[in-house]
């Protein structure tokens, strides 16, 4: 059975993984006959009240919060080994741009969380497929843009696309129901809630992107 690493960044669209996108990703992996291996960094994040969408001033732990989505079956990303994974998927949510990297604050000058950076770079070096959803392509852009100049999409937002291009990556406009695949580097991306107006819309592109990612496994 193929093992697909899924890097989560917390639990909740404003301070962690977008829950719809994460669950749709896990569902698509399962429907494809593969096994999801949930991972998250062991790090603090700034908590957001998802009723008011305001920061509370409190801290939470990304790994502990992501365990809610994974039903407890999750590991610290620092312990993930490329040899034990066939592909890697990063769902979106602001946590991807705030916790997995600093793109939300620093744009194309941002940095990737060290453990996430290590795993992404090692997967790319091993030529194993990587998929990024919604704003998560920003993580790949910061991690791989300078060295690989991968083709990525976050949909059609011009300002975000310009920031992606400024990393050395190449942004490709894409509708919500489709995905972009960089076959040379085995990188797949889809807009999801960067464009989606409903969970049903997000599901279409995510399922296609996950299926393509698994198809790219050598």
PDB file of C-alpha atoms in Angstrom:
ATOM      1  CA  UNK A   1       0.000   0.000   0.000  1.00  0.00           C
ATOM      2  CA  UNK A   2       1.315   3.438  -0.950  1.00  0.00           C
ATOM      3  CA  UNK A   3       2.092   5.700   2.015  1.00  0.00           C
ATOM      4  CA  UNK A   4       1.248   9.376   1.534  1.00  0.00           C
ATOM      5  CA  UNK A   5       2.627  11.874   4.021  1.00  0.00           C
ATOM      6  CA  UNK A   6       0.161  14.668   4.886  1.00  0.00           C
ATOM      7  CA  UNK A   7       1.690  17.694   6.594  1.00  0.00           C
ATOM      8  CA  UNK A   8      -0.852  19.471   8.798  1.00  0.00           C
ATOM      9  CA  UNK A   9      -0.251  22.843  10.450  1.00  0.00           C
ATOM     10  CA  UNK A  10      -2.800  22.901  13.263  1.00  0.00           C
ATOM     11  CA  UNK A  11      -6.592  22.738  13.232  1.00  0.00           C
ATOM     12  CA  UNK A  12      -8.592  25.614  11.788  1.00  0.00           C
ATOM     13  CA  UNK A  13      -8.452  27.797   8.706  1.00  0.00           C
ATOM     14  CA  UNK A  14      -7.124  30.930  10.428  1.00  0.00           C
ATOM     15  CA  UNK A  15      -4.322  29.440  12.505  1.00  0.00           C
ATOM     16  CA  UNK A  16      -3.760  25.929  11.177  1.00  0.00           C
ATOM     17  CA  UNK A  17      -4.889  23.504   8.495  1.00  0.00           C
ATOM     18  CA  UNK A  18      -8.133  24.246   6.679  1.00  0.00           C
ATOM     19  CA  UNK A  19     -10.266  21.435   8.048  1.00  0.00           C
ATOM     20  CA  UNK A  20     -12.350  20.830   4.917  1.00  0.00           C
ATOM     21  CA  UNK A  21      -9.225  20.644   2.758  1.00  0.00           C
ATOM     22  CA  UNK A  22      -7.451  18.343   5.202  1.00  0.00           C
ATOM     23  CA  UNK A  23     -10.389  15.951   5.489  1.00  0.00           C
ATOM     24  CA  UNK A  24     -11.006  15.952   1.734  1.00  0.00           C
ATOM     25  CA  UNK A  25      -7.332  15.126   1.233  1.00  0.00           C
ATOM     26  CA  UNK A  26      -7.499  12.223   3.678  1.00  0.00           C
ATOM     27  CA  UNK A  27     -10.692  10.969   2.033  1.00  0.00           C
ATOM     28  CA  UNK A  28      -9.187  11.134  -1.460  1.00  0.00           C
ATOM     29  CA  UNK A  29      -6.094   9.251  -0.297  1.00  0.00           C
ATOM     30  CA  UNK A  30      -8.226   6.531   1.272  1.00  0.00           C
ATOM     31  CA  UNK A  31     -10.446   6.247  -1.802  1.00  0.00           C
ATOM     32  CA  UNK A  32      -7.311   5.799  -3.910  1.00  0.00           C
ATOM     33  CA  UNK A  33      -6.336   2.744  -1.888  1.00  0.00           C
ATOM     34  CA  UNK A  34      -3.361   4.460  -0.268  1.00  0.00           C
ATOM     35  CA  UNK A  35      -2.564   5.155   3.405  1.00  0.00           C
ATOM     36  CA  UNK A  36      -2.317   8.672   4.815  1.00  0.00           C
ATOM     37  CA  UNK A  37       0.569   9.289   7.199  1.00  0.00           C
ATOM     38  CA  UNK A  38      -0.268  12.463   9.106  1.00  0.00           C
ATOM     39  CA  UNK A  39       2.577  14.713  10.223  1.00  0.00           C
ATOM     40  CA  UNK A  40       2.878  18.143  11.831  1.00  0.00           C
ATOM     41  CA  UNK A  41       5.613  20.282  13.360  1.00  0.00           C
ATOM     42  CA  UNK A  42       5.883  20.362  17.150  1.00  0.00           C
ATOM     43  CA  UNK A  43       5.682  24.141  17.498  1.00  0.00           C
ATOM     44  CA  UNK A  44       3.623  26.896  19.080  1.00  0.00           C
ATOM     45  CA  UNK A  45       1.136  28.933  17.085  1.00  0.00           C
ATOM     46  CA  UNK A  46      -0.922  32.041  17.809  1.00  0.00           C
ATOM     47  CA  UNK A  47      -4.480  30.944  18.537  1.00  0.00           C
ATOM     48  CA  UNK A  48      -7.366  32.472  16.574  1.00  0.00           C
ATOM     49  CA  UNK A  49     -10.960  32.464  17.833  1.00  0.00           C
ATOM     50  CA  UNK A  50     -12.792  31.032  14.823  1.00  0.00           C
ATOM     51  CA  UNK A  51     -16.055  32.672  15.869  1.00  0.00           C
ATOM     52  CA  UNK A  52     -14.639  36.208  15.834  1.00  0.00           C
ATOM     53  CA  UNK A  53     -11.653  35.456  13.549  1.00  0.00           C
ATOM     54  CA  UNK A  54      -9.444  37.433  15.944  1.00  0.00           C
ATOM     55  CA  UNK A  55      -6.268  36.334  17.694  1.00  0.00           C
ATOM     56  CA  UNK A  56      -6.875  35.507  21.340  1.00  0.00           C
ATOM     57  CA  UNK A  57      -3.366  36.195  22.600  1.00  0.00           C
ATOM     58  CA  UNK A  58      -3.066  32.538  23.613  1.00  0.00           C
ATOM     59  CA  UNK A  59      -0.740  29.903  22.206  1.00  0.00           C
ATOM     60  CA  UNK A  60      -1.498  26.411  20.973  1.00  0.00           C
ATOM     61  CA  UNK A  61       0.686  23.584  19.696  1.00  0.00           C
ATOM     62  CA  UNK A  62       0.434  22.741  15.993  1.00  0.00           C
ATOM     63  CA  UNK A  63       1.092  19.011  16.496  1.00  0.00           C
ATOM     64  CA  UNK A  64      -1.461  18.665  19.290  1.00  0.00           C
ATOM     65  CA  UNK A  65      -4.075  20.644  17.348  1.00  0.00           C
ATOM     66  CA  UNK A  66      -3.459  18.691  14.115  1.00  0.00           C
ATOM     67  CA  UNK A  67      -3.976  15.469  16.081  1.00  0.00           C
ATOM     68  CA  UNK A  68      -7.666  16.455  16.252  1.00  0.00           C
ATOM     69  CA  UNK A  69      -7.930  16.072  12.465  1.00  0.00           C
ATOM     70  CA  UNK A  70      -5.804  12.928  12.406  1.00  0.00           C
ATOM     71  CA  UNK A  71      -7.820  11.287  15.221  1.00  0.00           C
ATOM     72  CA  UNK A  72      -4.597  10.955  17.184  1.00  0.00           C
ATOM     73  CA  UNK A  73      -2.676   9.074  14.486  1.00  0.00           C
ATOM     74  CA  UNK A  74       0.025  11.646  13.809  1.00  0.00           C
ATOM     75  CA  UNK A  75       3.780  12.055  14.195  1.00  0.00           C
ATOM     76  CA  UNK A  76       6.229  14.915  14.516  1.00  0.00           C
ATOM     77  CA  UNK A  77       7.363  15.865  11.022  1.00  0.00           C
ATOM     78  CA  UNK A  78      10.983  15.936  12.224  1.00  0.00           C
ATOM     79  CA  UNK A  79      10.824  12.149  12.563  1.00  0.00           C
ATOM     80  CA  UNK A  80       9.476  11.525   9.053  1.00  0.00           C
ATOM     81  CA  UNK A  81      11.754   9.524   6.770  1.00  0.00           C
ATOM     82  CA  UNK A  82      11.620   9.887   2.997  1.00  0.00           C
ATOM     83  CA  UNK A  83      12.290   6.183   2.563  1.00  0.00           C
ATOM     84  CA  UNK A  84       9.006   5.454   4.359  1.00  0.00           C
ATOM     85  CA  UNK A  85       6.874   7.769   2.191  1.00  0.00           C
ATOM     86  CA  UNK A  86       5.816   7.463  -1.443  1.00  0.00           C
ATOM     87  CA  UNK A  87       4.448  11.006  -1.800  1.00  0.00           C
ATOM     88  CA  UNK A  88       3.764  14.136   0.255  1.00  0.00           C
ATOM     89  CA  UNK A  89       0.683  16.385   0.400  1.00  0.00           C
ATOM     90  CA  UNK A  90       0.270  19.760   2.114  1.00  0.00           C
ATOM     91  CA  UNK A  91      -3.341  20.928   2.645  1.00  0.00           C
ATOM     92  CA  UNK A  92      -3.944  24.665   2.916  1.00  0.00           C
ATOM     93  CA  UNK A  93      -5.247  26.985   5.586  1.00  0.00           C
ATOM     94  CA  UNK A  94      -3.442  30.033   6.960  1.00  0.00           C
ATOM     95  CA  UNK A  95      -1.327  27.684   9.066  1.00  0.00           C
ATOM     96  CA  UNK A  96       0.501  26.612   5.914  1.00  0.00           C
ATOM     97  CA  UNK A  97       1.612  30.205   5.332  1.00  0.00           C
ATOM     98  CA  UNK A  98       2.036  31.113   9.031  1.00  0.00           C
ATOM     99  CA  UNK A  99       3.306  27.951  10.734  1.00  0.00           C
ATOM    100  CA  UNK A 100       4.863  25.797   8.022  1.00  0.00           C
ATOM    101  CA  UNK A 101       6.561  28.907   6.642  1.00  0.00           C
ATOM    102  CA  UNK A 102       6.501  32.691   7.075  1.00  0.00           C
ATOM    103  CA  UNK A 103       5.047  33.544   3.664  1.00  0.00           C
ATOM    104  CA  UNK A 104       2.040  35.238   5.311  1.00  0.00           C
ATOM    105  CA  UNK A 105       4.338  37.748   7.013  1.00  0.00           C
ATOM    106  CA  UNK A 106       7.431  37.918   4.807  1.00  0.00           C
ATOM    107  CA  UNK A 107       6.176  37.019   1.327  1.00  0.00           C
ATOM    108  CA  UNK A 108       8.891  35.804  -1.066  1.00  0.00           C
ATOM    109  CA  UNK A 109      11.572  36.623   1.517  1.00  0.00           C
ATOM    110  CA  UNK A 110      10.018  34.158   3.951  1.00  0.00           C
ATOM    111  CA  UNK A 111      11.550  31.020   5.436  1.00  0.00           C
ATOM    112  CA  UNK A 112      10.232  27.480   5.816  1.00  0.00           C
ATOM    113  CA  UNK A 113       9.969  25.771   9.208  1.00  0.00           C
ATOM    114  CA  UNK A 114      13.228  23.755   9.394  1.00  0.00           C
ATOM    115  CA  UNK A 115      11.724  20.275   9.790  1.00  0.00           C
ATOM    116  CA  UNK A 116       9.235  20.885   6.979  1.00  0.00           C
ATOM    117  CA  UNK A 117      11.991  22.304   4.785  1.00  0.00           C
ATOM    118  CA  UNK A 118      14.142  19.231   5.331  1.00  0.00           C
ATOM    119  CA  UNK A 119      11.346  16.824   4.393  1.00  0.00           C
ATOM    120  CA  UNK A 120      10.194  18.792   1.331  1.00  0.00           C
ATOM    121  CA  UNK A 121      13.739  19.103  -0.008  1.00  0.00           C
ATOM    122  CA  UNK A 122      14.508  15.438   0.593  1.00  0.00           C
ATOM    123  CA  UNK A 123      11.282  14.366  -1.142  1.00  0.00           C
ATOM    124  CA  UNK A 124      12.110  16.570  -4.125  1.00  0.00           C
ATOM    125  CA  UNK A 125      15.662  15.222  -4.267  1.00  0.00           C
ATOM    126  CA  UNK A 126      14.297  11.669  -4.222  1.00  0.00           C
ATOM    127  CA  UNK A 127      11.960  12.563  -7.118  1.00  0.00           C
ATOM    128  CA  UNK A 128       8.906  11.619  -5.070  1.00  0.00           C
ATOM    129  CA  UNK A 129       5.628  13.450  -5.818  1.00  0.00           C
ATOM    130  CA  UNK A 130       4.618  16.468  -3.744  1.00  0.00           C
ATOM    131  CA  UNK A 131       1.166  18.075  -3.782  1.00  0.00           C
ATOM    132  CA  UNK A 132       0.226  21.455  -2.317  1.00  0.00           C
ATOM    133  CA  UNK A 133      -3.325  22.737  -1.864  1.00  0.00           C
ATOM    134  CA  UNK A 134      -4.757  26.269  -1.554  1.00  0.00           C
ATOM    135  CA  UNK A 135      -2.041  28.582  -0.113  1.00  0.00           C
ATOM    136  CA  UNK A 136       0.321  25.670   0.684  1.00  0.00           C
ATOM    137  CA  UNK A 137       2.167  26.090  -2.653  1.00  0.00           C
ATOM    138  CA  UNK A 138       3.806  29.048  -0.889  1.00  0.00           C
ATOM    139  CA  UNK A 139       5.702  26.507   1.234  1.00  0.00           C
ATOM    140  CA  UNK A 140       7.001  24.748  -1.874  1.00  0.00           C
ATOM    141  CA  UNK A 141       7.821  28.058  -3.548  1.00  0.00           C
ATOM    142  CA  UNK A 142      10.005  29.136  -0.615  1.00  0.00           C
ATOM    143  CA  UNK A 143      11.567  25.701  -0.232  1.00  0.00           C
ATOM    144  CA  UNK A 144      12.225  24.879  -3.884  1.00  0.00           C
ATOM    145  CA  UNK A 145      11.834  28.047  -5.932  1.00  0.00           C
ATOM    146  CA  UNK A 146      15.476  29.057  -6.035  1.00  0.00           C
ATOM    147  CA  UNK A 147      16.773  25.590  -6.911  1.00  0.00           C
ATOM    148  CA  UNK A 148      14.019  24.020  -9.029  1.00  0.00           C
ATOM    149  CA  UNK A 149      11.771  26.883 -10.215  1.00  0.00           C
ATOM    150  CA  UNK A 150       8.705  24.611 -10.039  1.00  0.00           C
ATOM    151  CA  UNK A 151       5.391  25.387 -11.722  1.00  0.00           C
ATOM    152  CA  UNK A 152       2.741  26.054  -9.051  1.00  0.00           C
ATOM    153  CA  UNK A 153      -0.746  27.487  -8.706  1.00  0.00           C
ATOM    154  CA  UNK A 154      -2.714  29.267  -6.006  1.00  0.00           C
ATOM    155  CA  UNK A 155      -5.510  30.005  -8.471  1.00  0.00           C
ATOM    156  CA  UNK A 156      -5.852  33.473  -9.968  1.00  0.00           C
ATOM    157  CA  UNK A 157      -4.983  36.005  -7.243  1.00  0.00           C
ATOM    158  CA  UNK A 158      -2.477  38.319  -8.944  1.00  0.00           C
ATOM    159  CA  UNK A 159      -0.745  39.646  -5.824  1.00  0.00           C
ATOM    160  CA  UNK A 160      -0.123  36.186  -4.398  1.00  0.00           C
ATOM    161  CA  UNK A 161       0.938  34.903  -7.822  1.00  0.00           C
ATOM    162  CA  UNK A 162       3.514  37.704  -8.065  1.00  0.00           C
ATOM    163  CA  UNK A 163       4.908  36.734  -4.670  1.00  0.00           C
ATOM    164  CA  UNK A 164       5.146  33.104  -5.789  1.00  0.00           C
ATOM    165  CA  UNK A 165       7.010  34.174  -8.920  1.00  0.00           C
ATOM    166  CA  UNK A 166       9.390  36.294  -6.832  1.00  0.00           C
ATOM    167  CA  UNK A 167      10.660  33.118  -5.132  1.00  0.00           C
ATOM    168  CA  UNK A 168      11.911  31.826  -8.479  1.00  0.00           C
ATOM    169  CA  UNK A 169       8.895  29.580  -8.958  1.00  0.00           C
ATOM    170  CA  UNK A 170       6.526  29.909 -11.890  1.00  0.00           C
ATOM    171  CA  UNK A 171       2.875  30.584 -11.123  1.00  0.00           C
ATOM    172  CA  UNK A 172       0.277  29.111 -13.497  1.00  0.00           C
ATOM    173  CA  UNK A 173      -3.336  30.392 -13.309  1.00  0.00           C
ATOM    174  CA  UNK A 174      -5.812  27.591 -12.621  1.00  0.00           C
ATOM    175  CA  UNK A 175      -9.583  27.266 -12.042  1.00  0.00           C
ATOM    176  CA  UNK A 176     -10.871  25.783  -8.803  1.00  0.00           C
ATOM    177  CA  UNK A 177     -11.897  22.464 -10.369  1.00  0.00           C
ATOM    178  CA  UNK A 178      -8.483  21.723 -11.893  1.00  0.00           C
ATOM    179  CA  UNK A 179      -4.835  21.349 -10.904  1.00  0.00           C
ATOM    180  CA  UNK A 180      -1.399  22.195 -12.245  1.00  0.00           C
ATOM    181  CA  UNK A 181       1.229  19.479 -12.574  1.00  0.00           C
ATOM    182  CA  UNK A 182       4.959  20.079 -13.003  1.00  0.00           C
ATOM    183  CA  UNK A 183       5.883  16.705 -14.436  1.00  0.00           C
ATOM    184  CA  UNK A 184       9.618  17.353 -14.430  1.00  0.00           C
ATOM    185  CA  UNK A 185       9.644  17.831 -10.664  1.00  0.00           C
ATOM    186  CA  UNK A 186       6.534  15.736  -9.861  1.00  0.00           C
ATOM    187  CA  UNK A 187       4.788  18.649  -8.149  1.00  0.00           C
ATOM    188  CA  UNK A 188       0.986  19.032  -8.169  1.00  0.00           C
ATOM    189  CA  UNK A 189      -1.049  22.000  -6.916  1.00  0.00           C
ATOM    190  CA  UNK A 190      -4.701  23.063  -6.874  1.00  0.00           C
ATOM    191  CA  UNK A 191      -6.464  26.269  -5.689  1.00  0.00           C
ATOM    192  CA  UNK A 192      -9.192  24.793  -3.421  1.00  0.00           C
ATOM    193  CA  UNK A 193     -10.425  27.542  -1.052  1.00  0.00           C
ATOM    194  CA  UNK A 194      -8.264  30.179  -2.717  1.00  0.00           C
ATOM    195  CA  UNK A 195     -11.162  30.152  -5.199  1.00  0.00           C
ATOM    196  CA  UNK A 196     -13.801  27.715  -3.946  1.00  0.00           C
ATOM    197  CA  UNK A 197     -17.143  29.057  -2.792  1.00  0.00           C
ATOM    198  CA  UNK A 198     -18.208  25.776  -1.219  1.00  0.00           C
ATOM    199  CA  UNK A 199     -16.839  22.504   0.082  1.00  0.00           C
ATOM    200  CA  UNK A 200     -18.198  20.760  -3.016  1.00  0.00           C
ATOM    201  CA  UNK A 201     -16.183  23.069  -5.276  1.00  0.00           C
ATOM    202  CA  UNK A 202     -13.035  22.526  -3.220  1.00  0.00           C
ATOM    203  CA  UNK A 203     -13.534  18.762  -3.316  1.00  0.00           C
ATOM    204  CA  UNK A 204     -13.383  18.494  -7.103  1.00  0.00           C
ATOM    205  CA  UNK A 205      -9.911  19.926  -7.536  1.00  0.00           C
ATOM    206  CA  UNK A 206      -8.534  18.267  -4.403  1.00  0.00           C
ATOM    207  CA  UNK A 207      -9.657  14.797  -5.466  1.00  0.00           C
ATOM    208  CA  UNK A 208      -8.157  15.282  -8.927  1.00  0.00           C
ATOM    209  CA  UNK A 209      -4.893  16.592  -7.491  1.00  0.00           C
ATOM    210  CA  UNK A 210      -4.542  13.745  -4.989  1.00  0.00           C
ATOM    211  CA  UNK A 211      -5.260  11.173  -7.699  1.00  0.00           C
ATOM    212  CA  UNK A 212      -2.640  12.734  -9.993  1.00  0.00           C
ATOM    213  CA  UNK A 213      -0.114  12.811  -7.158  1.00  0.00           C
ATOM    214  CA  UNK A 214      -0.579   9.097  -6.545  1.00  0.00           C
ATOM    215  CA  UNK A 215      -0.386   8.410 -10.290  1.00  0.00           C
ATOM    216  CA  UNK A 216       3.033  10.102 -10.340  1.00  0.00           C
ATOM    217  CA  UNK A 217       4.492   7.635  -7.854  1.00  0.00           C
ATOM    218  CA  UNK A 218       7.179   5.688  -9.648  1.00  0.00           C
TER     219      UNK A 218
END
